[in-house]
PDB file of C-alpha atoms in Angstrom:
ATOM      1  CA  MET Q  27       0.000   0.000   0.000  1.00 45.00           C
ATOM      2  CA  ALA Q  28       2.847   2.410   0.727  1.00 51.00           C
ATOM      3  CA  THR Q  29       4.206   1.718  -2.770  1.00 49.00           C
ATOM      4  CA  ASN Q  30       0.873   2.695  -4.353  1.00 52.00           C
ATOM      5  CA  GLU Q  31       0.707   5.923  -2.348  1.00 53.00           C
ATOM      6  CA  ARG Q  32       4.289   6.786  -3.335  1.00 55.00           C
ATOM      7  CA  THR Q  33       3.573   6.000  -7.006  1.00 58.00           C
ATOM      8  CA  THR Q  34       0.437   8.140  -6.955  1.00 73.00           C
ATOM      9  CA  GLY Q  35       2.292  11.026  -5.329  1.00 69.00           C
ATOM     10  CA  LEU Q  36       5.124  10.699  -7.826  1.00 65.00           C
ATOM     11  CA  ARG Q  37       2.653  10.588 -10.720  1.00 67.00           C
ATOM     12  CA  ARG Q  38       0.921  13.753  -9.464  1.00 65.00           C
ATOM     13  CA  PHE Q  39       4.303  15.472  -9.139  1.00 64.00           C
ATOM     14  CA  PHE Q  40       5.214  14.704 -12.765  1.00 59.00           C
ATOM     15  CA  GLU Q  41       1.734  15.708 -13.996  1.00 65.00           C
ATOM     16  CA  ARG Q  42       2.128  19.111 -12.304  1.00 62.00           C
ATOM     17  CA  LEU Q  43       5.654  19.414 -13.649  1.00 61.00           C
ATOM     18  CA  THR Q  44       4.613  18.790 -17.257  1.00 65.00           C
ATOM     19  CA  ALA Q  45       1.257  20.608 -17.218  1.00 63.00           C
ATOM     20  CA  SER Q  46       0.855  23.970 -18.902  1.00 72.00           C
ATOM     21  CA  GLU Q  47       0.090  27.065 -16.885  1.00 75.00           C
ATOM     22  CA  ALA Q  48      -3.477  27.113 -18.261  1.00 71.00           C
ATOM     23  CA  GLU Q  49      -4.043  23.533 -17.080  1.00 71.00           C
ATOM     24  CA  LEU Q  50      -2.691  24.314 -13.614  1.00 69.00           C
ATOM     25  CA  ASP Q  51      -4.882  27.434 -13.435  1.00 67.00           C
ATOM     26  CA  ALA Q  52      -7.947  25.402 -14.454  1.00 70.00           C
ATOM     27  CA  GLN Q  53      -7.203  22.811 -11.763  1.00 76.00           C
ATOM     28  CA  GLN Q  54      -6.841  25.554  -9.141  1.00 75.00           C
ATOM     29  CA  LEU Q  55     -10.136  27.158 -10.186  1.00 70.00           C
ATOM     30  CA  GLN Q  56     -11.872  23.778  -9.899  1.00 73.00           C
ATOM     31  CA  ARG Q  57     -10.421  23.222  -6.412  1.00 80.00           C
ATOM     32  CA  ASP Q  58     -11.540  26.714  -5.340  1.00 77.00           C
ATOM     33  CA  ALA Q  59     -15.053  26.068  -6.672  1.00 73.00           C
ATOM     34  CA  ALA Q  60     -15.239  22.782  -4.773  1.00 73.00           C
ATOM     35  CA  LYS Q  61     -14.094  24.472  -1.536  1.00 80.00           C
ATOM     36  CA  CYS Q  62     -16.949  26.979  -1.626  1.00 79.00           C
ATOM     37  CA  GLY Q  63     -19.522  24.279  -2.435  1.00 78.00           C
ATOM     38  CA  SER Q  64     -20.227  25.332  -6.014  1.00 84.00           C
ATOM     39  CA  VAL Q  65     -21.236  23.045  -8.849  1.00 86.00           C
ATOM     40  CA  LEU Q  66     -18.726  22.765 -11.698  1.00 86.00           C
ATOM     41  CA  ALA Q  67     -20.020  24.399 -14.867  1.00 87.00           C
ATOM     42  CA  ASP Q  68     -19.591  21.253 -16.962  1.00 89.00           C
ATOM     43  CA  GLN Q  69     -22.011  19.447 -14.607  1.00 89.00           C
ATOM     44  CA  CYS Q  70     -24.757  22.096 -14.835  1.00 89.00           C
ATOM     45  CA  ARG Q  71     -27.914  21.191 -16.736  1.00 92.00           C
ATOM     46  CA  ARG Q  72     -30.709  23.346 -18.160  1.00 94.00           C
ATOM     47  CA  GLY Q  73     -33.326  24.297 -15.573  1.00 93.00           C
ATOM     48  CA  GLN Q  74     -31.078  23.470 -12.627  1.00 93.00           C
ATOM     49  CA  LEU Q  75     -30.735  26.022  -9.808  1.00 95.00           C
ATOM     50  CA  VAL Q  76     -26.975  26.274  -9.230  1.00 94.00           C
ATOM     51  CA  SER Q  77     -24.188  28.149  -7.531  1.00 92.00           C
ATOM     52  CA  VAL Q  78     -21.085  28.524  -9.719  1.00 93.00           C
ATOM     53  CA  SER Q  79     -17.787  30.070  -8.741  1.00 91.00           C
ATOM     54  CA  GLY Q  80     -14.896  31.159 -10.914  1.00 90.00           C
ATOM     55  CA  ARG Q  81     -13.098  33.983 -12.676  1.00 89.00           C
ATOM     56  CA  LEU Q  82     -14.622  36.434 -15.149  1.00 93.00           C
ATOM     57  CA  ARG Q  83     -12.943  36.094 -18.527  1.00 91.00           C
ATOM     58  CA  THR Q  84     -14.774  38.702 -20.558  1.00 94.00           C
ATOM     59  CA  VAL Q  85     -17.308  41.413 -19.823  1.00 95.00           C
ATOM     60  CA  ALA Q  86     -19.182  43.029 -22.713  1.00 93.00           C
ATOM     61  CA  TYR Q  87     -21.965  45.567 -23.013  1.00 91.00           C
ATOM     62  CA  THR Q  88     -24.296  44.604 -25.829  1.00 84.00           C
ATOM     63  CA  PRO Q  89     -26.704  47.357 -26.782  1.00 81.00           C
ATOM     64  CA  ARG Q  90     -30.006  46.018 -28.000  1.00 71.00           C
ATOM     65  CA  THR Q  91     -32.842  48.004 -29.507  1.00 71.00           C
ATOM     66  CA  ASN Q  92     -35.190  47.607 -26.578  1.00 81.00           C
ATOM     67  CA  LEU Q  93     -33.061  46.367 -23.653  1.00 85.00           C
ATOM     68  CA  PRO Q  94     -29.333  46.890 -22.989  1.00 88.00           C
ATOM     69  CA  THR Q  95     -27.478  43.915 -21.516  1.00 91.00           C
ATOM     70  CA  LEU Q  96     -24.175  43.329 -19.778  1.00 94.00           C
ATOM     71  CA  GLU Q  97     -22.734  39.870 -20.429  1.00 94.00           C
ATOM     72  CA  ALA Q  98     -19.856  38.288 -18.508  1.00 96.00           C
ATOM     73  CA  ASP Q  99     -18.233  34.894 -19.131  1.00 95.00           C
ATOM     74  CA  LEU Q 100     -17.511  33.064 -15.862  1.00 93.00           C
ATOM     75  CA  TYR Q 101     -14.873  30.317 -16.159  1.00 90.00           C
ATOM     76  CA  ASP Q 102     -14.467  27.778 -13.370  1.00 90.00           C
ATOM     77  CA  GLY Q 103     -11.782  25.561 -14.905  1.00 85.00           C
ATOM     78  CA  SER Q 104     -14.227  23.111 -16.464  1.00 86.00           C
ATOM     79  CA  ASP Q 105     -16.564  25.192 -18.651  1.00 87.00           C
ATOM     80  CA  VAL Q 106     -17.950  28.696 -19.145  1.00 92.00           C
ATOM     81  CA  VAL Q 107     -21.274  30.059 -17.895  1.00 94.00           C
ATOM     82  CA  THR Q 108     -22.412  33.376 -19.342  1.00 96.00           C
ATOM     83  CA  LEU Q 109     -23.945  35.750 -16.809  1.00 96.00           C
ATOM     84  CA  VAL Q 110     -26.477  38.097 -18.421  1.00 95.00           C
ATOM     85  CA  PHE Q 111     -27.538  41.235 -16.560  1.00 95.00           C
ATOM     86  CA  LEU Q 112     -30.602  42.612 -18.342  1.00 92.00           C
ATOM     87  CA  GLY Q 113     -31.075  46.372 -18.418  1.00 89.00           C
ATOM     88  CA  ARG Q 114     -27.542  47.145 -17.226  1.00 90.00           C
ATOM     89  CA  ARG Q 115     -24.760  48.996 -18.999  1.00 88.00           C
ATOM     90  CA  SER Q 116     -22.164  48.391 -16.291  1.00 89.00           C
ATOM     91  CA  ILE Q 117     -21.868  47.070 -12.743  1.00 92.00           C
ATOM     92  CA  ALA Q 118     -19.149  48.167 -10.330  1.00 92.00           C
ATOM     93  CA  GLY Q 119     -16.725  45.306  -9.732  1.00 91.00           C
ATOM     94  CA  ILE Q 120     -17.845  43.217 -12.695  1.00 93.00           C
ATOM     95  CA  GLU Q 121     -14.658  43.256 -14.733  1.00 93.00           C
ATOM     96  CA  PRO Q 122     -12.346  40.684 -16.348  1.00 93.00           C
ATOM     97  CA  GLY Q 123     -10.138  38.832 -13.878  1.00 89.00           C
ATOM     98  CA  ARG Q 124     -12.455  39.189 -10.858  1.00 92.00           C
ATOM     99  CA  GLN Q 125     -13.412  36.111  -8.861  1.00 91.00           C
ATOM    100  CA  LEU Q 126     -17.082  35.715  -8.016  1.00 92.00           C
ATOM    101  CA  THR Q 127     -19.808  33.275  -7.072  1.00 92.00           C
ATOM    102  CA  ALA Q 128     -23.090  33.471  -8.963  1.00 94.00           C
ATOM    103  CA  ARG Q 129     -26.400  31.779  -8.178  1.00 95.00           C
ATOM    104  CA  GLY Q 130     -29.341  31.282 -10.497  1.00 96.00           C
ATOM    105  CA  ARG Q 131     -31.143  28.966 -12.889  1.00 96.00           C
ATOM    106  CA  ILE Q 132     -29.240  27.615 -15.882  1.00 96.00           C
ATOM    107  CA  ALA Q 133     -30.687  28.310 -19.322  1.00 95.00           C
ATOM    108  CA  ILE Q 134     -29.303  27.374 -22.725  1.00 94.00           C
ATOM    109  CA  ARG Q 135     -28.841  30.055 -25.411  1.00 92.00           C
ATOM    110  CA  ASP Q 136     -27.032  29.262 -28.659  1.00 92.00           C
ATOM    111  CA  ASP Q 137     -25.723  26.003 -27.123  1.00 92.00           C
ATOM    112  CA  ARG Q 138     -24.124  27.943 -24.246  1.00 93.00           C
ATOM    113  CA  LYS Q 139     -24.970  27.872 -20.551  1.00 95.00           C
ATOM    114  CA  VAL Q 140     -26.485  31.149 -19.355  1.00 96.00           C
ATOM    115  CA  ILE Q 141     -27.767  32.558 -16.064  1.00 96.00           C
ATOM    116  CA  TYR Q 142     -30.019  35.603 -16.429  1.00 96.00           C
ATOM    117  CA  ASN Q 143     -29.834  38.280 -13.708  1.00 96.00           C
ATOM    118  CA  PRO Q 144     -27.872  36.108 -11.254  1.00 96.00           C
ATOM    119  CA  PHE Q 145     -27.362  36.807  -7.598  1.00 96.00           C
ATOM    120  CA  TYR Q 146     -23.618  37.272  -7.199  1.00 95.00           C
ATOM    121  CA  GLU Q 147     -20.930  37.805  -4.582  1.00 93.00           C
ATOM    122  CA  LEU Q 148     -17.616  39.366  -5.534  1.00 92.00           C
ATOM    123  CA  GLU Q 149     -14.506  38.013  -3.888  1.00 84.00           C
ATOM    124  CA  ALA Q 150     -11.689  40.269  -2.738  1.00 77.00           C
ATOM    125  CA  PRO Q 151      -9.160  40.984  -5.505  1.00 69.00           C
ATOM    126  CA  ARG Q 152      -6.084  38.740  -5.354  1.00 64.00           C
TER     127      ARG Q 152
END
């Protein structure tokens, strides 16, 4: 049994040594999401009420004819969930690179996971 534990530890060491920075970042984001009790984005299904945690990749204001929207892509290391804030042009603190936890019901739009008007909590900048 000690040999198996040593082999597993050695294997993990070499995996971390050979992994790219993006892979290591994705693993860290997944661990952080698990610590705060969030569901990983790749496990979310349409209609499910979820809490997802991760880092904002992009934030874009999309003017529409009747309703402006602010859209932010939240990446948790496994997949992306787009947060859509209807009727907003900007929100203080919602910017690329910020960590946050969002809660809401998953919808599917253009084969992408979306949460409309989520409840969210910003984490302190790192």
